[in-house]
Each structure stands twice: as C-alpha cells, then as structure tokens.
Tab-separated table of C-alpha atoms in Angstrom:
chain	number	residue	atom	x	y	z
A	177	UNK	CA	0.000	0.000	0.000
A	178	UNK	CA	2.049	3.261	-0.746
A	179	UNK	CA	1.217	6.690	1.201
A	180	UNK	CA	1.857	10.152	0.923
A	181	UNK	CA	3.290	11.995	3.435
A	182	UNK	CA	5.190	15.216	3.763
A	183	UNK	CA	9.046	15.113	4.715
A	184	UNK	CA	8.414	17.237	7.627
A	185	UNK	CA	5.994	14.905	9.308
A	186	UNK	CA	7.745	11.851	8.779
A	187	UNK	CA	10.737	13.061	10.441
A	188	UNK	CA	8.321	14.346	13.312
A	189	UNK	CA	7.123	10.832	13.645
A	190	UNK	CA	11.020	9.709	14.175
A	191	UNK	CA	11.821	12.808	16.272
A	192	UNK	CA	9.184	11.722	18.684
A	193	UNK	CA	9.931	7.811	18.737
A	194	UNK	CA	11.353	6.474	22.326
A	195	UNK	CA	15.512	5.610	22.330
A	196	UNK	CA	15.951	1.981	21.132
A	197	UNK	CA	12.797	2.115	18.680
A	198	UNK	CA	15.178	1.909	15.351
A	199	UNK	CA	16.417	-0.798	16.834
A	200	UNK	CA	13.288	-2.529	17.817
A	201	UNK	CA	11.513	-1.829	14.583
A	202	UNK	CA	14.643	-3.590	12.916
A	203	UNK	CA	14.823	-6.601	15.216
A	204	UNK	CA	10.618	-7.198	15.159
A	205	UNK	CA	10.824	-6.823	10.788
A	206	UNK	CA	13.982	-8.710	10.366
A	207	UNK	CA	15.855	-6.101	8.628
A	208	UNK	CA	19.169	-3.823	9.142
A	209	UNK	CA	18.658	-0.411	11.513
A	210	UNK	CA	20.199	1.739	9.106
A	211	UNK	CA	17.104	0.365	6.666
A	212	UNK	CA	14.929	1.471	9.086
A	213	UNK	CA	16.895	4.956	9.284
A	214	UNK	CA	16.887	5.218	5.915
A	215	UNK	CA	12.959	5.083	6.133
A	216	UNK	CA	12.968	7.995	8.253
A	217	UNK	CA	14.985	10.282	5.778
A	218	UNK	CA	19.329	8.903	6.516
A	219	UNK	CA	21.255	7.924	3.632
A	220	UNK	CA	23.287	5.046	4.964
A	221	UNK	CA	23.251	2.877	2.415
A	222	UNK	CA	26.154	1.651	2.345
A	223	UNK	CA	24.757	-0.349	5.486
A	224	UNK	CA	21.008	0.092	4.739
A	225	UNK	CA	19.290	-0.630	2.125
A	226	UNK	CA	16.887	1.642	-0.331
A	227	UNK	CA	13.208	1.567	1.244
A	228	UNK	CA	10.935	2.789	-1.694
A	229	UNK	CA	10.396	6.279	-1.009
A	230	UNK	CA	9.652	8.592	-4.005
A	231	UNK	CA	11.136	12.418	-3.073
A	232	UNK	CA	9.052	15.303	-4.518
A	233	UNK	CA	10.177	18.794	-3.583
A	234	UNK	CA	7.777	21.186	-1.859
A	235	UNK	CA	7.136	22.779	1.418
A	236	UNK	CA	7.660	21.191	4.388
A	237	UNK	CA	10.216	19.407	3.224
A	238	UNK	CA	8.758	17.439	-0.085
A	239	UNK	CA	6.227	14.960	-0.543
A	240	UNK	CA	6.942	11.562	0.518
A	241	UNK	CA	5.189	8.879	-1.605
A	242	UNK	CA	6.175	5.482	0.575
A	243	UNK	CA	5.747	2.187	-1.328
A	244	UNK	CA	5.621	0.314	1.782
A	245	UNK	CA	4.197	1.280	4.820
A	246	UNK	CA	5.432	-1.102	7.211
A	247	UNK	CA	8.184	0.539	8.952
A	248	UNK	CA	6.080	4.035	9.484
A	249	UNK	CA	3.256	1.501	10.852
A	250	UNK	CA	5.273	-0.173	13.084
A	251	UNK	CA	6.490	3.494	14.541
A	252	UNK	CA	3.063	4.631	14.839
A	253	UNK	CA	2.066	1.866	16.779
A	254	UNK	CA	5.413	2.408	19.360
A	255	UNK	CA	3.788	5.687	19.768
A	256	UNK	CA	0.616	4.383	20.400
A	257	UNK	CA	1.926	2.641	22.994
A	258	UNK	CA	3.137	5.424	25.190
C-alpha cells in the first residue's frame, strides 16, 4: 500500500519515537537499523538498504510517496503505545 506523506511529518514521527525504537523496529521486521533509518529520511546505504520512497520537492520538506508502509506503521504503533 504506498502513502503520501510530507518530509516534515515523517521526520516528526522519528523525532518523537522512544531511544531503542530503530532498533526494535529492525529486530521485530527482520531487517538492518540503518534500513529502518533510511525510512525515516538517513542515507546510509552503504549499510542500509533503499526503502521505496519517491522524493518530490515542496514545502515542508517534499512529498513523501512510501511504497511500503510497514516501517512508518510499526512506529506509529510504538507511539501508540506510550
């Protein structure tokens, strides 16, 4: 399922996750944390790998068109949680 979102509040959604949640996203999906990073706007990918996001410019950072909305799923519910 792919979703739009802007840049800005993607990276709020990250800025607001509890220490240790990279980590626990990347442990619970099986995948590397600089993946999961990478998700949230890093460009490790030398250690990471790509994640499907589409870049548009525009305020508030860009438009974010996500071809896979696992990772931002699994940080929304860590939020929930709190």
């Amino acid at each position: 399922m792919t979703k739009k979102i802007t840049f800005n509040e993607l990276r709020d959604i990250k800025d607001h996750l509890p220490h240790g949640s990279m980590q626990r996203i990347a442990q619970e999906l099986g995948i590397e944390v600089e993946t999961v990073r990478n998700y949230f706007g890093a460009t490790h990918y030398e250690k990471g790998t790509s994640v499907g996001m589409h870049i548009e410019q525009g305020p508030q950072g860009g438009i974010i068109l996500l071809d896979d909305t696992t990772i931002l799923e699994k940080a929304q519910a860590i939020l929930e949680e709190r």
